[in-house]
PDB file of C-alpha atoms in Angstrom:
ATOM      1  CA  UNK A  18      -6.690 -15.762 -20.199  1.00 62.00           C
ATOM      2  CA  UNK A  19      -5.840 -12.231 -19.035  1.00 61.00           C
ATOM      3  CA  UNK A  20      -9.102 -11.997 -17.078  1.00 63.00           C
ATOM      4  CA  UNK A  21      -8.347 -15.317 -15.378  1.00 64.00           C
ATOM      5  CA  UNK A  22      -4.809 -14.201 -14.515  1.00 63.00           C
ATOM      6  CA  UNK A  23      -6.074 -11.064 -12.775  1.00 64.00           C
ATOM      7  CA  UNK A  24      -8.999 -12.629 -10.917  1.00 68.00           C
ATOM      8  CA  UNK A  25      -8.133 -16.295 -10.265  1.00 69.00           C
ATOM      9  CA  UNK A  26      -7.599 -17.310  -6.638  1.00 69.00           C
ATOM     10  CA  UNK A  27      -7.356 -20.464  -4.565  1.00 69.00           C
ATOM     11  CA  UNK A  28      -8.186 -21.057  -0.918  1.00 72.00           C
ATOM     12  CA  UNK A  29      -5.790 -21.785   1.912  1.00 66.00           C
ATOM     13  CA  UNK A  30      -7.922 -22.085   5.035  1.00 65.00           C
ATOM     14  CA  UNK A  31     -10.001 -18.920   5.220  1.00 67.00           C
ATOM     15  CA  UNK A  32      -7.670 -16.945   2.964  1.00 68.00           C
ATOM     16  CA  UNK A  33      -7.926 -16.354  -0.779  1.00 70.00           C
ATOM     17  CA  UNK A  34      -4.534 -16.375  -2.515  1.00 77.00           C
ATOM     18  CA  UNK A  35      -4.078 -14.780  -5.938  1.00 80.00           C
ATOM     19  CA  UNK A  36      -2.611 -17.104  -8.520  1.00 83.00           C
ATOM     20  CA  UNK A  37      -0.654 -14.243 -10.073  1.00 85.00           C
ATOM     21  CA  UNK A  38       1.022 -13.618  -6.713  1.00 84.00           C
ATOM     22  CA  UNK A  39       2.181 -17.239  -6.656  1.00 86.00           C
ATOM     23  CA  UNK A  40       3.175 -17.261 -10.339  1.00 89.00           C
ATOM     24  CA  UNK A  41       5.067 -13.976  -9.978  1.00 90.00           C
ATOM     25  CA  UNK A  42       7.025 -15.354  -7.039  1.00 87.00           C
ATOM     26  CA  UNK A  43       7.789 -18.561  -8.938  1.00 90.00           C
ATOM     27  CA  UNK A  44       9.281 -16.478 -11.752  1.00 93.00           C
ATOM     28  CA  UNK A  45      11.286 -14.644  -9.085  1.00 88.00           C
ATOM     29  CA  UNK A  46      12.504 -17.955  -7.691  1.00 87.00           C
ATOM     30  CA  UNK A  47      13.530 -19.147 -11.144  1.00 92.00           C
ATOM     31  CA  UNK A  48      15.412 -15.879 -11.632  1.00 92.00           C
ATOM     32  CA  UNK A  49      17.205 -16.328  -8.306  1.00 89.00           C
ATOM     33  CA  UNK A  50      18.214 -19.878  -9.255  1.00 90.00           C
ATOM     34  CA  UNK A  51      19.540 -18.610 -12.567  1.00 91.00           C
ATOM     35  CA  UNK A  52      21.392 -15.832 -10.751  1.00 91.00           C
ATOM     36  CA  UNK A  53      23.079 -18.307  -8.426  1.00 91.00           C
ATOM     37  CA  UNK A  54      24.245 -20.245 -11.494  1.00 90.00           C
ATOM     38  CA  UNK A  55      25.267 -16.938 -13.156  1.00 91.00           C
ATOM     39  CA  UNK A  56      23.007 -17.459 -16.159  1.00 91.00           C
ATOM     40  CA  UNK A  57      22.053 -14.471 -18.307  1.00 92.00           C
ATOM     41  CA  UNK A  58      18.463 -15.695 -18.707  1.00 94.00           C
ATOM     42  CA  UNK A  59      17.888 -14.979 -14.995  1.00 93.00           C
ATOM     43  CA  UNK A  60      17.285 -11.295 -15.789  1.00 94.00           C
ATOM     44  CA  UNK A  61      14.422 -11.530 -18.353  1.00 95.00           C
ATOM     45  CA  UNK A  62      12.729 -14.261 -16.308  1.00 95.00           C
ATOM     46  CA  UNK A  63      12.860 -11.997 -13.269  1.00 94.00           C
ATOM     47  CA  UNK A  64      11.321  -9.121 -15.241  1.00 95.00           C
ATOM     48  CA  UNK A  65       8.231 -11.229 -16.006  1.00 95.00           C
ATOM     49  CA  UNK A  66       7.808 -11.921 -12.296  1.00 93.00           C
ATOM     50  CA  UNK A  67       8.238  -8.222 -11.503  1.00 93.00           C
ATOM     51  CA  UNK A  68       5.438  -7.255 -13.887  1.00 92.00           C
ATOM     52  CA  UNK A  69       3.062  -9.753 -12.282  1.00 90.00           C
ATOM     53  CA  UNK A  70       3.912  -8.717  -8.719  1.00 89.00           C
ATOM     54  CA  UNK A  71       3.473  -5.044  -9.573  1.00 90.00           C
ATOM     55  CA  UNK A  72      -0.190  -5.777 -10.312  1.00 85.00           C
ATOM     56  CA  UNK A  73      -0.459  -7.637  -7.005  1.00 85.00           C
ATOM     57  CA  UNK A  74       0.971  -4.970  -4.699  1.00 83.00           C
ATOM     58  CA  UNK A  75      -0.886  -2.129  -6.396  1.00 78.00           C
ATOM     59  CA  UNK A  76      -4.096  -4.099  -6.690  1.00 68.00           C
ATOM     60  CA  UNK A  77      -6.426  -1.101  -6.422  1.00 61.00           C
ATOM     61  CA  UNK A  78      -5.376  -0.068  -9.940  1.00 64.00           C
ATOM     62  CA  UNK A  79      -6.367  -3.491 -11.233  1.00 62.00           C
ATOM     63  CA  UNK A  80      -9.763  -3.840  -9.601  1.00 60.00           C
ATOM     64  CA  UNK A  81      -8.699  -5.590  -6.385  1.00 62.00           C
ATOM     65  CA  UNK A  82      -9.832  -3.635  -3.333  1.00 59.00           C
ATOM     66  CA  UNK A  83      -9.600  -6.588  -0.933  1.00 63.00           C
ATOM     67  CA  UNK A  84      -6.005  -5.860   0.134  1.00 67.00           C
ATOM     68  CA  UNK A  85      -3.984  -2.842   1.126  1.00 68.00           C
ATOM     69  CA  UNK A  86      -1.722  -1.256  -1.464  1.00 71.00           C
ATOM     70  CA  UNK A  87       1.979  -1.493  -0.666  1.00 73.00           C
ATOM     71  CA  UNK A  88       3.661   1.339  -2.521  1.00 73.00           C
ATOM     72  CA  UNK A  89       7.186   0.313  -1.596  1.00 72.00           C
ATOM     73  CA  UNK A  90       6.616  -3.232  -2.803  1.00 77.00           C
ATOM     74  CA  UNK A  91       4.986  -2.036  -6.029  1.00 83.00           C
ATOM     75  CA  UNK A  92       7.655   0.592  -6.602  1.00 82.00           C
ATOM     76  CA  UNK A  93      10.459  -1.904  -6.160  1.00 81.00           C
ATOM     77  CA  UNK A  94       9.033  -4.001  -8.995  1.00 89.00           C
ATOM     78  CA  UNK A  95       9.489  -0.986 -11.290  1.00 91.00           C
ATOM     79  CA  UNK A  96      12.987  -0.521  -9.884  1.00 87.00           C
ATOM     80  CA  UNK A  97      13.724  -4.216 -10.434  1.00 87.00           C
ATOM     81  CA  UNK A  98      12.820  -3.913 -14.104  1.00 92.00           C
ATOM     82  CA  UNK A  99      15.054  -0.878 -14.619  1.00 91.00           C
ATOM     83  CA  UNK A 100      18.062  -2.362 -12.822  1.00 89.00           C
ATOM     84  CA  UNK A 101      17.458  -5.770 -14.412  1.00 91.00           C
ATOM     85  CA  UNK A 102      17.842  -4.248 -17.875  1.00 94.00           C
ATOM     86  CA  UNK A 103      21.227  -2.900 -16.748  1.00 93.00           C
ATOM     87  CA  UNK A 104      22.218  -6.258 -15.258  1.00 93.00           C
ATOM     88  CA  UNK A 105      21.027  -8.135 -18.343  1.00 94.00           C
ATOM     89  CA  UNK A 106      23.194  -5.993 -20.622  1.00 93.00           C
ATOM     90  CA  UNK A 107      26.218  -6.202 -18.293  1.00 91.00           C
ATOM     91  CA  UNK A 108      26.047 -10.002 -17.965  1.00 92.00           C
ATOM     92  CA  UNK A 109      25.518 -10.454 -21.699  1.00 91.00           C
ATOM     93  CA  UNK A 110      28.652  -8.427 -22.369  1.00 90.00           C
ATOM     94  CA  UNK A 111      30.667 -10.498 -19.880  1.00 87.00           C
ATOM     95  CA  UNK A 112      29.435 -13.703 -21.445  1.00 85.00           C
ATOM     96  CA  UNK A 113      30.247 -12.423 -24.938  1.00 85.00           C
ATOM     97  CA  UNK A 114      33.793 -11.601 -23.857  1.00 82.00           C
ATOM     98  CA  UNK A 115      34.225 -15.049 -22.331  1.00 78.00           C
ATOM     99  CA  UNK A 116      33.009 -16.707 -25.521  1.00 80.00           C
ATOM    100  CA  UNK A 117      35.503 -14.673 -27.534  1.00 75.00           C
ATOM    101  CA  UNK A 118      38.303 -15.740 -25.217  1.00 69.00           C
ATOM    102  CA  UNK A 119      37.175 -19.344 -25.521  1.00 65.00           C
ATOM    103  CA  UNK A 120      37.156 -19.060 -29.323  1.00 63.00           C
ATOM    104  CA  UNK A 121      40.762 -17.890 -29.131  1.00 61.00           C
ATOM    105  CA  UNK A 122      41.676 -21.041 -27.264  1.00 57.00           C
ATOM    106  CA  UNK A 123      42.008 -19.343 -23.866  1.00 53.00           C
ATOM    107  CA  UNK A 124      39.194 -20.831 -21.845  1.00 50.00           C
ATOM    108  CA  UNK A 125      38.278 -18.649 -18.823  1.00 48.00           C
ATOM    109  CA  UNK A 126      38.384 -20.258 -15.419  1.00 47.00           C
ATOM    110  CA  UNK A 127      34.603 -20.600 -15.050  1.00 47.00           C
ATOM    111  CA  UNK A 128      33.504 -20.858 -18.657  1.00 52.00           C
ATOM    112  CA  UNK A 129      31.245 -18.418 -20.483  1.00 55.00           C
ATOM    113  CA  UNK A 130      29.048 -17.274 -17.599  1.00 71.00           C
ATOM    114  CA  UNK A 131      27.300 -13.959 -17.190  1.00 78.00           C
ATOM    115  CA  UNK A 132      29.473 -12.728 -14.329  1.00 86.00           C
ATOM    116  CA  UNK A 133      32.591 -13.535 -12.333  1.00 89.00           C
ATOM    117  CA  UNK A 134      31.856 -13.059  -8.595  1.00 93.00           C
ATOM    118  CA  UNK A 135      34.099 -10.621  -6.747  1.00 95.00           C
ATOM    119  CA  UNK A 136      34.125  -8.996  -3.323  1.00 96.00           C
ATOM    120  CA  UNK A 137      33.164  -5.346  -3.092  1.00 96.00           C
ATOM    121  CA  UNK A 138      35.876  -3.021  -1.827  1.00 96.00           C
ATOM    122  CA  UNK A 139      35.587  -1.518   1.669  1.00 96.00           C
ATOM    123  CA  UNK A 140      34.626   1.909   0.259  1.00 97.00           C
ATOM    124  CA  UNK A 141      31.918   0.209  -1.820  1.00 96.00           C
ATOM    125  CA  UNK A 142      30.655  -1.640   1.246  1.00 96.00           C
ATOM    126  CA  UNK A 143      30.553   1.620   3.157  1.00 97.00           C
ATOM    127  CA  UNK A 144      28.497   3.220   0.415  1.00 96.00           C
ATOM    128  CA  UNK A 145      26.081   0.284   0.489  1.00 96.00           C
ATOM    129  CA  UNK A 146      25.515   0.714   4.233  1.00 96.00           C
ATOM    130  CA  UNK A 147      25.083   4.484   3.949  1.00 97.00           C
ATOM    131  CA  UNK A 148      22.689   4.094   1.014  1.00 97.00           C
ATOM    132  CA  UNK A 149      20.689   1.425   2.853  1.00 97.00           C
ATOM    133  CA  UNK A 150      20.205   3.430   6.050  1.00 97.00           C
ATOM    134  CA  UNK A 151      19.988   6.862   4.417  1.00 97.00           C
ATOM    135  CA  UNK A 152      17.609   5.697   1.713  1.00 95.00           C
ATOM    136  CA  UNK A 153      15.314   4.061   4.271  1.00 95.00           C
ATOM    137  CA  UNK A 154      15.196   7.244   6.368  1.00 96.00           C
ATOM    138  CA  UNK A 155      14.529   9.394   3.303  1.00 95.00           C
ATOM    139  CA  UNK A 156      11.824   7.190   1.796  1.00 92.00           C
ATOM    140  CA  UNK A 157       9.894   6.497   4.996  1.00 94.00           C
ATOM    141  CA  UNK A 158       8.138   9.910   5.201  1.00 94.00           C
ATOM    142  CA  UNK A 159       7.537   9.842   1.431  1.00 91.00           C
ATOM    143  CA  UNK A 160       5.897   6.413   1.526  1.00 87.00           C
ATOM    144  CA  UNK A 161       3.882   7.444   4.593  1.00 89.00           C
ATOM    145  CA  UNK A 162       2.606  10.561   2.838  1.00 89.00           C
ATOM    146  CA  UNK A 163       1.553   8.408  -0.106  1.00 83.00           C
ATOM    147  CA  UNK A 164      -0.407   6.115   2.217  1.00 80.00           C
ATOM    148  CA  UNK A 165       1.798   3.024   2.315  1.00 79.00           C
ATOM    149  CA  UNK A 166       1.199   0.215   4.814  1.00 81.00           C
ATOM    150  CA  UNK A 167       2.582   0.557   8.348  1.00 85.00           C
ATOM    151  CA  UNK A 168       5.231   0.180   9.574  1.00 89.00           C
ATOM    152  CA  UNK A 169       6.342   2.286   6.632  1.00 89.00           C
ATOM    153  CA  UNK A 170      10.043   2.131   7.528  1.00 93.00           C
ATOM    154  CA  UNK A 171       9.932  -1.617   6.837  1.00 92.00           C
ATOM    155  CA  UNK A 172       8.482  -1.031   3.372  1.00 87.00           C
ATOM    156  CA  UNK A 173      11.213   1.545   2.715  1.00 91.00           C
ATOM    157  CA  UNK A 174      13.899  -0.844   4.030  1.00 94.00           C
ATOM    158  CA  UNK A 175      12.741  -3.578   1.666  1.00 89.00           C
ATOM    159  CA  UNK A 176      12.685  -1.155  -1.250  1.00 89.00           C
ATOM    160  CA  UNK A 177      16.227   0.123  -0.626  1.00 93.00           C
ATOM    161  CA  UNK A 178      17.601  -3.336   0.103  1.00 94.00           C
ATOM    162  CA  UNK A 179      16.090  -4.717  -3.083  1.00 89.00           C
ATOM    163  CA  UNK A 180      17.551  -1.859  -5.115  1.00 91.00           C
ATOM    164  CA  UNK A 181      21.047  -2.312  -3.675  1.00 95.00           C
ATOM    165  CA  UNK A 182      20.946  -6.114  -3.872  1.00 93.00           C
ATOM    166  CA  UNK A 183      19.896  -6.071  -7.523  1.00 91.00           C
ATOM    167  CA  UNK A 184      22.599  -3.538  -8.346  1.00 93.00           C
ATOM    168  CA  UNK A 185      25.149  -5.641  -6.455  1.00 94.00           C
ATOM    169  CA  UNK A 186      24.101  -8.709  -8.414  1.00 93.00           C
ATOM    170  CA  UNK A 187      24.559  -6.814 -11.682  1.00 92.00           C
ATOM    171  CA  UNK A 188      28.064  -5.772 -10.548  1.00 93.00           C
ATOM    172  CA  UNK A 189      28.881  -9.319  -9.473  1.00 93.00           C
ATOM    173  CA  UNK A 190      29.507  -8.513  -5.791  1.00 96.00           C
ATOM    174  CA  UNK A 191      29.355 -11.568  -3.521  1.00 96.00           C
ATOM    175  CA  UNK A 192      27.882  -9.430  -0.713  1.00 95.00           C
ATOM    176  CA  UNK A 193      24.630  -8.829  -2.592  1.00 94.00           C
ATOM    177  CA  UNK A 194      23.287 -12.123  -1.225  1.00 95.00           C
ATOM    178  CA  UNK A 195      23.659 -10.830   2.343  1.00 95.00           C
ATOM    179  CA  UNK A 196      21.638  -7.729   1.482  1.00 95.00           C
ATOM    180  CA  UNK A 197      18.828 -10.048   0.417  1.00 93.00           C
ATOM    181  CA  UNK A 198      19.013 -11.751   3.822  1.00 93.00           C
ATOM    182  CA  UNK A 199      18.518  -8.357   5.485  1.00 94.00           C
ATOM    183  CA  UNK A 200      15.523  -7.716   3.216  1.00 93.00           C
ATOM    184  CA  UNK A 201      13.962 -11.109   3.993  1.00 91.00           C
ATOM    185  CA  UNK A 202      14.258 -10.655   7.765  1.00 92.00           C
ATOM    186  CA  UNK A 203      12.047  -7.566   7.560  1.00 93.00           C
ATOM    187  CA  UNK A 204       9.893  -8.685   4.638  1.00 89.00           C
ATOM    188  CA  UNK A 205       8.482 -11.881   6.164  1.00 91.00           C
ATOM    189  CA  UNK A 206       6.608 -10.301   9.116  1.00 92.00           C
ATOM    190  CA  UNK A 207       5.612  -7.197   7.131  1.00 89.00           C
ATOM    191  CA  UNK A 208       4.029  -9.078   4.231  1.00 85.00           C
ATOM    192  CA  UNK A 209       2.360 -11.618   6.508  1.00 88.00           C
ATOM    193  CA  UNK A 210       0.722  -8.856   8.558  1.00 88.00           C
ATOM    194  CA  UNK A 211      -0.475  -7.201   5.328  1.00 82.00           C
ATOM    195  CA  UNK A 212      -2.143 -10.396   4.098  1.00 81.00           C
ATOM    196  CA  UNK A 213       0.346 -11.279   1.347  1.00 80.00           C
ATOM    197  CA  UNK A 214       0.799 -14.804   2.645  1.00 81.00           C
ATOM    198  CA  UNK A 215       2.218 -16.408  -0.497  1.00 74.00           C
ATOM    199  CA  UNK A 216       4.925 -13.770  -0.847  1.00 77.00           C
ATOM    200  CA  UNK A 217       5.693 -13.891   2.890  1.00 85.00           C
ATOM    201  CA  UNK A 218       6.211 -17.656   2.789  1.00 83.00           C
ATOM    202  CA  UNK A 219       8.317 -17.279  -0.334  1.00 80.00           C
ATOM    203  CA  UNK A 220      10.499 -14.796   1.561  1.00 82.00           C
ATOM    204  CA  UNK A 221      11.165 -17.491   4.187  1.00 87.00           C
ATOM    205  CA  UNK A 222      12.413 -19.778   1.448  1.00 85.00           C
ATOM    206  CA  UNK A 223      14.400 -16.950  -0.134  1.00 84.00           C
ATOM    207  CA  UNK A 224      16.176 -16.370   3.186  1.00 85.00           C
ATOM    208  CA  UNK A 225      17.574 -19.905   3.150  1.00 86.00           C
ATOM    209  CA  UNK A 226      18.256 -19.735  -0.568  1.00 87.00           C
ATOM    210  CA  UNK A 227      20.160 -16.452  -0.385  1.00 91.00           C
ATOM    211  CA  UNK A 228      22.510 -17.836   2.264  1.00 91.00           C
ATOM    212  CA  UNK A 229      23.175 -20.789  -0.029  1.00 92.00           C
ATOM    213  CA  UNK A 230      23.799 -18.430  -2.942  1.00 92.00           C
ATOM    214  CA  UNK A 231      26.276 -16.441  -0.851  1.00 95.00           C
ATOM    215  CA  UNK A 232      28.429 -19.504  -0.173  1.00 95.00           C
ATOM    216  CA  UNK A 233      28.146 -20.682  -3.793  1.00 94.00           C
ATOM    217  CA  UNK A 234      29.435 -17.343  -5.116  1.00 95.00           C
ATOM    218  CA  UNK A 235      32.098 -17.252  -2.390  1.00 96.00           C
ATOM    219  CA  UNK A 236      33.442 -20.633  -3.557  1.00 95.00           C
ATOM    220  CA  UNK A 237      33.366 -19.555  -7.205  1.00 93.00           C
ATOM    221  CA  UNK A 238      35.308 -16.390  -6.354  1.00 93.00           C
ATOM    222  CA  UNK A 239      37.883 -18.364  -4.406  1.00 93.00           C
ATOM    223  CA  UNK A 240      38.267 -20.917  -7.223  1.00 91.00           C
ATOM    224  CA  UNK A 241      38.659 -18.252  -9.890  1.00 88.00           C
ATOM    225  CA  UNK A 242      41.119 -16.274  -7.778  1.00 89.00           C
ATOM    226  CA  UNK A 243      43.217 -19.393  -7.233  1.00 88.00           C
ATOM    227  CA  UNK A 244      43.158 -20.193 -10.961  1.00 83.00           C
ATOM    228  CA  UNK A 245      44.191 -16.629 -11.840  1.00 79.00           C
ATOM    229  CA  UNK A 246      47.262 -16.795  -9.602  1.00 78.00           C
ATOM    230  CA  UNK A 247      48.247 -20.328 -10.590  1.00 64.00           C
TER     231      UNK A 247
END
């Protein structure tokens, strides 16, 4: 089973697509759907997808020399796992608190969900922008020295955006969806040019999905704010 997972492919035209690339992205999609619905299980499901995609983007370590290694993409899977553990714990605690309130007869406005969406403050938004641009500039020469795929700045942009978006999701900031949009705009052409066609196409879908998620969380925030002031 493990051997099949690492070697199995299917053909799309003249291209061979790894099944584990597709499966990893499907786990990522399921995690994103769970995140939009503010379900705690979104985090462990996402971690499974991260582990699979790590083996895809750093294929040379797993016997696949047919594609270029993408250090930023592989590194962000490790980052995802670390931040996801933080988000998992934070959302579980929020859900536990909501359940306790419900048990006391004071039902929270949105039920026992993992997070209550809120807007980041302007200072927090400023820090996100500075971290995004500064982190990309700092990581670009590092990724280039390590031999990452060109254009390296795009790989660094995706890495930083993914880090900040995942952290924003853990904090419950509505804006984190827009960071994902910025990541997808760069990720689609980069991954397509590198031969990661399944992930590139999934990024197209993610772009539409993240915009939907933004408006869903925006409505939830507005509804909860109205209920709190009623």
